[in-house]
Amino acid sequence: MSALLELKGVNAAYGQSQVIYDLNLSVADGGITALLGANGAGKTTTLRTICNMRVRCSGTITFAGKKIDGLQTEDIVRRGIAHVPDGRGTFVHLTVEENLVLGAYSRRDRAAVAQDMERVFGYFPRLRERIAQQAGTLSGGEQQMLAIARALMLRPRLLLLDEPSFGLAPLIVQEIFRILNRINTEDGVSMLLVEQNANLALSLAHDVYLLETGRVVLNGPAAQVRNDDSARRAYLGY
Amino acid sequence: MDTFLHQLLSGLANGGIYASIGLALVMIFQATHHINFAQGEQAMFSAYIALTLIQAGVPYWAAFLIALAFAFIAGVAIERVVVRQFDNAPVLAVVVVFLGMLFIINSLAGWLFTYNVQAFPSPFPVGLGSKFLSAHEIGMIGVTLVTLAVVYAFFRFTPLGLAMRAAAQNPEASRLVGIRVGWMLALGWGLAGAIGAVAAIMAAPIVYIEPNMMAGILLYGFAAALLGGINNPWGAAVGGFIVGVAENLAGAYVVGTELKLSVALVIIIVVLVTKPAGLFGRTVVTRV
Amino acid sequence: MTVRTEPVMAAALPKAWSAWQATGVVALLVIAVIVPFAVSSFHLLQLTMVVIYAIALLGLNILTGYNGQISLGHGAFYAVGAYTMAILIERAGMPYWSIVPVAGIVCFIVGFLFGLPALRLEGHYLALSTFALAVATPQLLKFHALEKWTGGVQGTFVPGFAAPLGLPLAWDQWLYLFSLGIAAALFFFAWNLLRGSTGIAITAIRDHPIAAKTMGINISLYKLLTFGVSAMYTGIAGALGALVAQFVSPDSFTIFLSLSLLVGAVIGGVASIFGAIFGALFIQFVPNFADQISKAVTWAVYGLFMITFMYLMPNGIAGFLKVIGERLRRRRNS
């Protein structure tokens, strides 16, 4: 499998403080890559760097064979990278339906958008029930579902997910991860998944990168990391 | 009773002007968290454009639409050229920038069109009038309601309107769905400019046109915006009508025209002291 | 519009001065004292106004800069001070110098009382209320029921006097020195007030009202007192301004005065004592300068200056100088 997203020698900083050092990372086309690490390791910053969200960066980032570093966030998104940020980034004062319509804002294929709306409701039937409700009044789990659904409305090739399990009940988390797996296998959407819950991430991902204070300290296929006792104990703590 | 009705209805007519200016202020406030103190001057300048065209023989409604287009483009240009540069500036610096624009537009208008008070035509046939309202007042209420309806429909039913609302609420998430937030802001400025221009062109036959014509109107529009709740555009519109009525009744029954501005403002402030989020605003709870 | 200045500004509370800063201030004072004997009476008048504006701006700065309460209506307090001077000279025959503290006290009370409703109003609501105050001021001064004292639309003349103690000074020279002395005293008082625990309380309320409350600061009381002191400064400036203008009328105290004061405070540099002086220089001289550039569009030129200043120095002249100073210091140390 070829790489869909590739970061080469990326350094990233907020203002004067550098967060990421010489990062090399790739996401295979059709694959799920997990990015693990403790608080402050630079996981979220990596995602923000890919989308050029108020981060200064150097190095090259290519997506589907084209350079995307230096582009505006809007233009990166329009190339097919959907980002579900931490804190979910839903429009809390708008309805569920409006959120989904906005997800497809940059698309011009009206008919396909309507189809995608149906498909998204197939994944998340609960959203259909809440279609006219203000997003801010949804439960945490529903909001996370809405955020993912909104991202899917872009019909992305790559989904960037920032801790989708954060603050949710275990049952909901399991449901969401099951759906993510379906999205990957049925629609062929590649994913870059940031998680603190390593066990969960390893169960879904094909490849794993482990970050420590802004540097990659371990990477390889998920199955291998899962079975490597020393790596698990040293870095993942279980 | 008749006088009372007259004062009430005439207050509603004036209130439409304040509602429009209030709506323009709220639109910009929601997207930028700043009050555009130059809003009134932008509107005044557009009214002069309309007047110049009418005097040159352009039919009224054509001149009206051209002036609106001018106001829209000017609003976009102001956002792109000036306001944009102050994205990260302290709040008070931005206030001074808006005051600077107020001075610039006012002074340019005085230079180009003189400071003389001039009459401004009304497009509404005199026969429309009744014993309670003049023809222009009736027409003014109609134009205000149409403007509000158009703006409402735009924001409620068009994808662009939805995107503008989204960009104002959550710029970062908007970028993540591919909305060009910078342009949405500029469009918001353009739209606010056009709405303001409607207000000024409707007000001009009553207050006459001169470079300082909007000073009092801007203040009432500001009051309308706050009274309705600065986060709620439709509250601002309702606030405008309330302010218009309060102003007229205070002038007619309480203190006479000499102090009516002061009294109307005192009433508004008293209301705000008891209801700090405005009549229709939501209280924003900020995390500490 | 909560006025939240940069965190850097939290550290901007006046500290004890270094030796060269003290020397600078003394030198400035010496020059200021020599000036009335060296310039024409027209320029002297302008300089007197700079001194008076500096007092008014310092007052506004204490409220808006340090305490974060925006005021678009300080011209009203300036007007109250000016009318107090005019009325007490004309109707009560009091000596002008004794009216200065009276004007201060009157304005303190007016400011304190205006602060009561303002306690419930924050940000834009306070901006509106003060804006309304500024708009209402000329109307109230014209109000016919008060005409007996205010002189109504016509206004009232304020006489000039001779310099006291037989000093060989013209009235304008003396008035300049008199204002300068009062300004020096008021600046010293503000400096003392703001560098101590009062200053910390006032700025804490601006930066973090809830934290300030948990520290046991009586927010309401401090806000009211700040409003009072701020109005007192601006009112004293107004009283002196009436002596300079020798005339008060409603149209001298329009919204334009209030807006000019705000412009001066912000361009000079909020939350800075010296910012008041820079701001005073700006609002006194830049309009003249703009007038020389173009008679036709004077105020457009002035507006351009305002925008350009804010673009180049978003934290005002004082903020800009501070950054320059720190950069020089860092370079010297490295």
mmCIF file with all atom_site columns, C-alpha atoms in Angstrom, chain B residues 29 33-35 37 82 85-86 88-105 107-108 111 115 215 218-219 222-223 225-227 229-230 255 257-263 265 268-269 272-278 286 288, chain C residues 1-6 64-65 70 72 114 117-118 120-121 124-125 127-133 135-137 139-140 142-144 208 210 256 259-260 262-263 266-267 270 296-304 306-308 310-315:
data_model
loop_
_atom_site.group_PDB
_atom_site.id
_atom_site.type_symbol
_atom_site.label_atom_id
_atom_site.label_alt_id
_atom_site.label_comp_id
_atom_site.label_asym_id
_atom_site.label_entity_id
_atom_site.label_seq_id
_atom_site.pdbx_PDB_ins_code
_atom_site.Cartn_x
_atom_site.Cartn_y
_atom_site.Cartn_z
_atom_site.occupancy
_atom_site.B_iso_or_equiv
_atom_site.pdbx_formal_charge
_atom_site.auth_seq_id
_atom_site.auth_comp_id
_atom_site.auth_asym_id
_atom_site.auth_atom_id
_atom_site.pdbx_PDB_model_num
ATOM 1   C CA . PHE B 1 29  ? -20.497 42.278 16.612 1.00 0.00 ? 29  PHE B CA 1
ATOM 2   C CA . HIS B 1 33  ? -16.950 41.189 19.017 1.00 0.00 ? 33  HIS B CA 1
ATOM 3   C CA . HIS B 1 34  ? -16.522 44.826 18.149 1.00 0.00 ? 34  HIS B CA 1
ATOM 4   C CA . ILE B 1 35  ? -19.034 47.640 17.835 1.00 0.00 ? 35  ILE B CA 1
ATOM 5   C CA . PHE B 1 37  ? -18.727 53.071 15.498 1.00 0.00 ? 37  PHE B CA 1
ATOM 6   C CA . VAL B 1 82  ? -8.488  48.248 7.314  1.00 0.00 ? 82  VAL B CA 1
ATOM 7   C CA . GLN B 1 85  ? -5.044  44.541 10.002 1.00 0.00 ? 85  GLN B CA 1
ATOM 8   C CA . PHE B 1 86  ? -6.286  44.776 13.580 1.00 0.00 ? 86  PHE B CA 1
ATOM 9   C CA . ASN B 1 88  ? -5.022  40.742 17.148 1.00 0.00 ? 88  ASN B CA 1
ATOM 10  C CA . ALA B 1 89  ? -5.032  44.319 18.409 1.00 0.00 ? 89  ALA B CA 1
ATOM 11  C CA . PRO B 1 90  ? -6.346  45.193 21.890 1.00 0.00 ? 90  PRO B CA 1
ATOM 12  C CA . VAL B 1 91  ? -10.053 46.066 22.081 1.00 0.00 ? 91  VAL B CA 1
ATOM 13  C CA . LEU B 1 92  ? -9.479  49.755 22.762 1.00 0.00 ? 92  LEU B CA 1
ATOM 14  C CA . ALA B 1 93  ? -7.127  50.067 19.816 1.00 0.00 ? 93  ALA B CA 1
ATOM 15  C CA . VAL B 1 94  ? -9.911  48.748 17.592 1.00 0.00 ? 94  VAL B CA 1
ATOM 16  C CA . VAL B 1 95  ? -12.334 51.286 19.106 1.00 0.00 ? 95  VAL B CA 1
ATOM 17  C CA . VAL B 1 96  ? -9.915  54.053 18.147 1.00 0.00 ? 96  VAL B CA 1
ATOM 18  C CA . VAL B 1 97  ? -9.592  52.635 14.632 1.00 0.00 ? 97  VAL B CA 1
ATOM 19  C CA . PHE B 1 98  ? -13.377 52.720 14.222 1.00 0.00 ? 98  PHE B CA 1
ATOM 20  C CA . LEU B 1 99  ? -13.474 56.283 15.539 1.00 0.00 ? 99  LEU B CA 1
ATOM 21  C CA . GLY B 1 100 ? -10.734 57.125 13.053 1.00 0.00 ? 100 GLY B CA 1
ATOM 22  C CA . MET B 1 101 ? -12.872 55.749 10.242 1.00 0.00 ? 101 MET B CA 1
ATOM 23  C CA . LEU B 1 102 ? -15.814 57.755 11.570 1.00 0.00 ? 102 LEU B CA 1
ATOM 24  C CA . PHE B 1 103 ? -13.739 60.958 11.315 1.00 0.00 ? 103 PHE B CA 1
ATOM 25  C CA . ILE B 1 104 ? -12.449 60.062 7.861  1.00 0.00 ? 104 ILE B CA 1
ATOM 26  C CA . ILE B 1 105 ? -15.822 59.273 6.313  1.00 0.00 ? 105 ILE B CA 1
ATOM 27  C CA . SER B 1 107 ? -14.809 64.634 6.801  1.00 0.00 ? 107 SER B CA 1
ATOM 28  C CA . LEU B 1 108 ? -14.799 63.263 3.254  1.00 0.00 ? 108 LEU B CA 1
ATOM 29  C CA . TRP B 1 111 ? -15.720 67.963 1.650  1.00 0.00 ? 111 TRP B CA 1
ATOM 30  C CA . TYR B 1 115 ? -21.936 70.407 5.408  1.00 0.00 ? 115 TYR B CA 1
ATOM 31  C CA . ALA B 1 215 ? -24.923 60.545 15.191 1.00 0.00 ? 215 ALA B CA 1
ATOM 32  C CA . LEU B 1 218 ? -26.279 55.381 15.648 1.00 0.00 ? 218 LEU B CA 1
ATOM 33  C CA . LEU B 1 219 ? -26.689 55.889 19.373 1.00 0.00 ? 219 LEU B CA 1
ATOM 34  C CA . PHE B 1 222 ? -26.526 50.883 19.601 1.00 0.00 ? 222 PHE B CA 1
ATOM 35  C CA . ALA B 1 223 ? -29.162 51.054 22.318 1.00 0.00 ? 223 ALA B CA 1
ATOM 36  C CA . ALA B 1 225 ? -28.760 46.271 19.789 1.00 0.00 ? 225 ALA B CA 1
ATOM 37  C CA . LEU B 1 226 ? -28.009 46.147 23.497 1.00 0.00 ? 226 LEU B CA 1
ATOM 38  C CA . LEU B 1 227 ? -31.633 46.266 24.530 1.00 0.00 ? 227 LEU B CA 1
ATOM 39  C CA . GLY B 1 229 ? -29.431 41.438 23.397 1.00 0.00 ? 229 GLY B CA 1
ATOM 40  C CA . ILE B 1 230 ? -26.210 41.950 21.511 1.00 0.00 ? 230 ILE B CA 1
ATOM 41  C CA . VAL B 1 255 ? -40.229 66.092 28.918 1.00 0.00 ? 255 VAL B CA 1
ATOM 42  C CA . THR B 1 257 ? -38.390 67.256 22.580 1.00 0.00 ? 257 THR B CA 1
ATOM 43  C CA . GLU B 1 258 ? -35.610 69.184 24.295 1.00 0.00 ? 258 GLU B CA 1
ATOM 44  C CA . LEU B 1 259 ? -34.564 66.320 26.527 1.00 0.00 ? 259 LEU B CA 1
ATOM 45  C CA . LYS B 1 260 ? -36.100 63.359 24.756 1.00 0.00 ? 260 LYS B CA 1
ATOM 46  C CA . LEU B 1 261 ? -32.768 61.858 23.738 1.00 0.00 ? 261 LEU B CA 1
ATOM 47  C CA . SER B 1 262 ? -31.557 61.946 27.327 1.00 0.00 ? 262 SER B CA 1
ATOM 48  C CA . VAL B 1 263 ? -34.769 60.537 28.743 1.00 0.00 ? 263 VAL B CA 1
ATOM 49  C CA . LEU B 1 265 ? -31.440 56.767 27.045 1.00 0.00 ? 265 LEU B CA 1
ATOM 50  C CA . ILE B 1 268 ? -32.816 52.142 28.243 1.00 0.00 ? 268 ILE B CA 1
ATOM 51  C CA . ILE B 1 269 ? -30.073 52.183 30.832 1.00 0.00 ? 269 ILE B CA 1
ATOM 52  C CA . LEU B 1 272 ? -30.294 47.259 31.103 1.00 0.00 ? 272 LEU B CA 1
ATOM 53  C CA . VAL B 1 273 ? -29.403 47.635 34.766 1.00 0.00 ? 273 VAL B CA 1
ATOM 54  C CA . THR B 1 274 ? -32.282 45.360 35.676 1.00 0.00 ? 274 THR B CA 1
ATOM 55  C CA . LYS B 1 275 ? -31.794 43.001 32.740 1.00 0.00 ? 275 LYS B CA 1
ATOM 56  C CA . PRO B 1 276 ? -28.093 43.066 31.867 1.00 0.00 ? 276 PRO B CA 1
ATOM 57  C CA . ALA B 1 277 ? -28.280 40.545 29.005 1.00 0.00 ? 277 ALA B CA 1
ATOM 58  C CA . GLY B 1 278 ? -30.930 42.572 27.208 1.00 0.00 ? 278 GLY B CA 1
ATOM 59  C CA . THR B 1 286 ? -17.731 32.125 30.649 1.00 0.00 ? 286 THR B CA 1
ATOM 60  C CA . VAL B 1 288 ? -12.846 30.863 34.554 1.00 0.00 ? 288 VAL B CA 1
ATOM 61  C CA . MET C 2 1   ? -15.903 45.217 25.238 1.00 0.00 ? 1   MET C CA 1
ATOM 62  C CA . THR C 2 2   ? -14.212 44.182 28.443 1.00 0.00 ? 2   THR C CA 1
ATOM 63  C CA . VAL C 2 3   ? -10.995 46.024 28.390 1.00 0.00 ? 3   VAL C CA 1
ATOM 64  C CA . ARG C 2 4   ? -8.509  43.297 28.810 1.00 0.00 ? 4   ARG C CA 1
ATOM 65  C CA . THR C 2 5   ? -5.019  44.526 28.124 1.00 0.00 ? 5   THR C CA 1
ATOM 66  C CA . GLU C 2 6   ? -2.114  42.222 27.429 1.00 0.00 ? 6   GLU C CA 1
ATOM 67  C CA . THR C 2 64  ? -10.340 52.475 31.645 1.00 0.00 ? 64  THR C CA 1
ATOM 68  C CA . GLY C 2 65  ? -6.715  51.424 31.557 1.00 0.00 ? 65  GLY C CA 1
ATOM 69  C CA . ILE C 2 70  ? -14.527 51.734 29.462 1.00 0.00 ? 70  ILE C CA 1
ATOM 70  C CA . LEU C 2 72  ? -16.933 57.082 26.245 1.00 0.00 ? 72  LEU C CA 1
ATOM 71  C CA . PHE C 2 114 ? -22.680 57.434 38.133 1.00 0.00 ? 114 PHE C CA 1
ATOM 72  C CA . PRO C 2 117 ? -25.618 51.913 37.955 1.00 0.00 ? 117 PRO C CA 1
ATOM 73  C CA . ALA C 2 118 ? -22.362 51.272 36.121 1.00 0.00 ? 118 ALA C CA 1
ATOM 74  C CA . ARG C 2 120 ? -24.300 46.445 36.972 1.00 0.00 ? 120 ARG C CA 1
ATOM 75  C CA . LEU C 2 121 ? -23.139 47.279 33.481 1.00 0.00 ? 121 LEU C CA 1
ATOM 76  C CA . HIS C 2 124 ? -20.507 47.311 25.848 1.00 0.00 ? 124 HIS C CA 1
ATOM 77  C CA . TYR C 2 125 ? -23.325 48.219 28.195 1.00 0.00 ? 125 TYR C CA 1
ATOM 78  C CA . ALA C 2 127 ? -19.782 51.891 26.795 1.00 0.00 ? 127 ALA C CA 1
ATOM 79  C CA . LEU C 2 128 ? -23.369 52.686 25.800 1.00 0.00 ? 128 LEU C CA 1
ATOM 80  C CA . SER C 2 129 ? -24.227 54.271 29.139 1.00 0.00 ? 129 SER C CA 1
ATOM 81  C CA . THR C 2 130 ? -21.192 56.515 29.126 1.00 0.00 ? 130 THR C CA 1
ATOM 82  C CA . PHE C 2 131 ? -21.743 57.312 25.460 1.00 0.00 ? 131 PHE C CA 1
ATOM 83  C CA . ALA C 2 132 ? -25.303 58.332 26.357 1.00 0.00 ? 132 ALA C CA 1
ATOM 84  C CA . LEU C 2 133 ? -23.964 60.465 29.200 1.00 0.00 ? 133 LEU C CA 1
ATOM 85  C CA . VAL C 2 135 ? -24.562 62.842 24.287 1.00 0.00 ? 135 VAL C CA 1
ATOM 86  C CA . ALA C 2 136 ? -26.889 64.052 27.021 1.00 0.00 ? 136 ALA C CA 1
ATOM 87  C CA . THR C 2 137 ? -24.396 66.482 28.556 1.00 0.00 ? 137 THR C CA 1
ATOM 88  C CA . GLN C 2 139 ? -28.661 68.908 26.298 1.00 0.00 ? 139 GLN C CA 1
ATOM 89  C CA . LEU C 2 140 ? -28.680 69.022 30.074 1.00 0.00 ? 140 LEU C CA 1
ATOM 90  C CA . LYS C 2 142 ? -28.906 73.843 27.751 1.00 0.00 ? 142 LYS C CA 1
ATOM 91  C CA . PHE C 2 143 ? -31.927 72.761 29.788 1.00 0.00 ? 143 PHE C CA 1
ATOM 92  C CA . HIS C 2 144 ? -33.960 75.851 30.547 1.00 0.00 ? 144 HIS C CA 1
ATOM 93  C CA . HIS C 2 208 ? -9.713  38.594 36.837 1.00 0.00 ? 208 HIS C CA 1
ATOM 94  C CA . ILE C 2 210 ? -13.624 36.423 40.223 1.00 0.00 ? 210 ILE C CA 1
ATOM 95  C CA . PHE C 2 256 ? -16.503 64.978 20.437 1.00 0.00 ? 256 PHE C CA 1
ATOM 96  C CA . LEU C 2 259 ? -14.244 60.712 22.157 1.00 0.00 ? 259 LEU C CA 1
ATOM 97  C CA . SER C 2 260 ? -11.087 62.834 21.970 1.00 0.00 ? 260 SER C CA 1
ATOM 98  C CA . LEU C 2 262 ? -10.706 58.244 24.831 1.00 0.00 ? 262 LEU C CA 1
ATOM 99  C CA . VAL C 2 263 ? -8.557  58.561 21.718 1.00 0.00 ? 263 VAL C CA 1
ATOM 100 C CA . VAL C 2 266 ? -5.620  54.837 24.078 1.00 0.00 ? 266 VAL C CA 1
ATOM 101 C CA . ILE C 2 267 ? -3.059  56.382 21.737 1.00 0.00 ? 267 ILE C CA 1
ATOM 102 C CA . VAL C 2 270 ? -3.554  52.582 28.489 1.00 0.00 ? 270 VAL C CA 1
ATOM 103 C CA . ALA C 2 296 ? -10.480 70.689 3.368  1.00 0.00 ? 296 ALA C CA 1
ATOM 104 C CA . VAL C 2 297 ? -10.302 67.285 4.999  1.00 0.00 ? 297 VAL C CA 1
ATOM 105 C CA . THR C 2 298 ? -8.600  68.046 8.330  1.00 0.00 ? 298 THR C CA 1
ATOM 106 C CA . TRP C 2 299 ? -10.519 65.399 10.232 1.00 0.00 ? 299 TRP C CA 1
ATOM 107 C CA . ALA C 2 300 ? -9.954  62.762 7.595  1.00 0.00 ? 300 ALA C CA 1
ATOM 108 C CA . VAL C 2 301 ? -6.224  63.364 8.001  1.00 0.00 ? 301 VAL C CA 1
ATOM 109 C CA . TYR C 2 302 ? -6.639  63.198 11.776 1.00 0.00 ? 302 TYR C CA 1
ATOM 110 C CA . GLY C 2 303 ? -8.531  59.903 11.423 1.00 0.00 ? 303 GLY C CA 1
ATOM 111 C CA . LEU C 2 304 ? -5.726  58.544 9.254  1.00 0.00 ? 304 LEU C CA 1
ATOM 112 C CA . MET C 2 306 ? -5.307  57.690 14.549 1.00 0.00 ? 306 MET C CA 1
ATOM 113 C CA . ILE C 2 307 ? -5.483  54.500 12.494 1.00 0.00 ? 307 ILE C CA 1
ATOM 114 C CA . THR C 2 308 ? -1.794  54.646 11.567 1.00 0.00 ? 308 THR C CA 1
ATOM 115 C CA . MET C 2 310 ? -2.848  52.157 16.277 1.00 0.00 ? 310 MET C CA 1
ATOM 116 C CA . TYR C 2 311 ? -1.430  50.064 13.449 1.00 0.00 ? 311 TYR C CA 1
ATOM 117 C CA . LEU C 2 312 ? 2.154   50.828 14.359 1.00 0.00 ? 312 LEU C CA 1
ATOM 118 C CA . MET C 2 313 ? 1.643   50.893 18.147 1.00 0.00 ? 313 MET C CA 1
ATOM 119 C CA . PRO C 2 314 ? -1.390  48.826 19.147 1.00 0.00 ? 314 PRO C CA 1
ATOM 120 C CA . ASN C 2 315 ? -0.515  49.317 22.815 1.00 0.00 ? 315 ASN C CA 1
#
